[in-house]
Amino acid sequence: MIRTEQLAPDTIMFHVQGPFNPQVAKELSLSVFRSYHLGFKTFLCNLSLAMAFDKDAYYQLTLIGEGLRDKGRNWRVISPPSSRGNQLILRTSLQLLAPAKLN
């Protein structure tokens, strides 16, 4: 499900809720296209309530962003923190200790 919210006269946010698959990504593309023709200049996509991400849908997000940037528009994706990112932070915070010296 996609819900839109106008944040300013030239800024619109798309809230994606539920599974984010190619069908939802296509619906998002069409909504962005219509909003572009209505004169919006800044586009935000909130994925914080989305789930079950599909790699083809991610690719569609990239295409949307590239198309808007080519036309001089702004595109930002807001997404939830991933568990993989948290694991990476945990791994990078570990420090190696120097070997102990025995007297």
Short mmCIF file of C-alpha atoms in Angstrom, two decimals:
data_model
loop_
_atom_site.label_atom_id
_atom_site.label_comp_id
_atom_site.label_asym_id
_atom_site.label_seq_id
_atom_site.Cartn_x
_atom_site.Cartn_y
_atom_site.Cartn_z
CA MET A 1 0.00 0.00 0.00
CA ILE A 2 1.29 3.47 -0.87
CA ARG A 3 0.09 6.61 0.84
CA THR A 4 1.17 10.09 -0.25
CA GLU A 5 1.67 13.17 1.88
CA GLN A 6 2.39 16.67 0.62
CA LEU A 7 4.98 18.22 2.96
CA ALA A 8 5.43 21.52 1.14
CA PRO A 9 4.19 23.07 -2.12
CA ASP A 10 6.96 21.30 -4.05
CA THR A 11 7.70 18.32 -1.75
CA ILE A 12 5.86 15.01 -1.58
CA MET A 13 6.45 11.89 0.52
CA PHE A 14 5.40 8.38 -0.42
CA HIS A 15 4.81 6.02 2.53
CA VAL A 16 5.16 2.37 1.51
CA GLN A 17 3.53 -0.08 3.90
CA GLY A 18 3.55 -3.87 3.68
CA PRO A 19 5.50 -6.04 1.24
CA PHE A 20 7.75 -4.13 -1.12
CA ASN A 21 7.77 -6.20 -4.30
CA PRO A 22 7.95 -5.35 -8.03
CA GLN A 23 4.20 -4.71 -8.26
CA VAL A 24 4.34 -2.14 -5.42
CA ALA A 25 7.51 -0.65 -6.93
CA LYS A 26 5.69 -0.19 -10.26
CA GLU A 27 2.79 1.50 -8.47
CA LEU A 28 5.32 3.78 -6.75
CA SER A 29 6.91 4.60 -10.12
CA LEU A 30 3.55 5.63 -11.56
CA SER A 31 2.77 7.79 -8.51
CA VAL A 32 6.15 9.50 -8.78
CA PHE A 33 5.61 10.06 -12.52
CA ARG A 34 2.21 11.69 -11.91
CA SER A 35 3.63 13.84 -9.10
CA TYR A 36 6.51 14.94 -11.33
CA HIS A 37 4.01 16.16 -13.92
CA LEU A 38 2.11 18.01 -11.19
CA GLY A 39 5.27 20.05 -10.54
CA PHE A 40 6.80 18.49 -7.44
CA LYS A 41 10.57 18.92 -7.15
CA THR A 42 11.50 16.94 -4.04
CA PHE A 43 10.42 13.33 -3.62
CA LEU A 44 10.78 11.33 -0.41
CA CYS A 45 10.08 7.62 -0.13
CA ASN A 46 9.49 6.30 3.40
CA LEU A 47 10.17 2.56 3.60
CA SER A 48 10.18 2.37 7.41
CA LEU A 49 6.85 0.46 7.41
CA ALA A 50 7.69 -1.73 4.41
CA MET A 51 8.75 -5.36 4.71
CA ALA A 52 9.80 -8.33 2.59
CA PHE A 53 12.04 -6.32 0.29
CA ASP A 54 12.62 -7.74 -3.15
CA LYS A 55 15.90 -7.04 -5.00
CA ASP A 56 14.00 -6.19 -8.20
CA ALA A 57 11.99 -3.64 -6.23
CA TYR A 58 15.23 -2.10 -4.93
CA TYR A 59 16.43 -1.86 -8.52
CA GLN A 60 13.21 -0.02 -9.41
CA LEU A 61 13.95 2.49 -6.60
CA THR A 62 17.33 3.12 -8.21
CA LEU A 63 15.74 3.70 -11.62
CA ILE A 64 13.21 6.14 -10.13
CA GLY A 65 16.01 8.06 -8.41
CA GLU A 66 18.21 8.21 -11.49
CA GLY A 67 15.31 9.40 -13.65
CA LEU A 68 14.41 12.16 -11.22
CA ARG A 69 18.02 13.29 -10.79
CA ASP A 70 18.46 13.41 -14.56
CA LYS A 71 15.52 15.84 -14.63
CA GLY A 72 17.02 17.99 -11.86
CA ARG A 73 14.74 16.71 -9.09
CA ASN A 74 15.62 15.45 -5.60
CA TRP A 75 14.99 11.83 -4.51
CA ARG A 76 15.56 10.48 -1.00
CA VAL A 77 14.70 7.07 0.42
CA ILE A 78 14.08 6.74 4.13
CA SER A 79 14.47 3.18 5.30
CA PRO A 80 14.62 1.36 8.62
CA PRO A 81 18.01 0.42 10.07
CA SER A 82 18.96 -3.04 8.89
CA SER A 83 20.05 -5.82 11.19
CA ARG A 84 23.04 -6.36 8.90
CA GLY A 85 24.15 -2.80 9.59
CA ASN A 86 23.90 -3.37 13.32
CA GLN A 87 26.03 -6.49 13.02
CA LEU A 88 28.62 -4.59 11.03
CA ILE A 89 28.77 -1.84 13.68
CA LEU A 90 29.22 -4.50 16.36
CA ARG A 91 32.03 -6.16 14.44
CA THR A 92 33.86 -2.91 13.80
CA SER A 93 33.65 -1.89 17.44
CA LEU A 94 35.70 -4.89 18.60
CA GLN A 95 39.36 -4.13 19.24
CA LEU A 96 42.26 -6.49 18.94
CA LEU A 97 44.37 -6.62 22.06
CA ALA A 98 48.15 -6.68 21.89
CA PRO A 99 49.66 -10.04 22.83
CA ALA A 100 50.44 -10.31 26.53
CA LYS A 101 54.09 -10.39 27.60
CA LEU A 102 55.13 -12.79 30.32
CA ASN A 103 58.01 -11.77 32.64
#
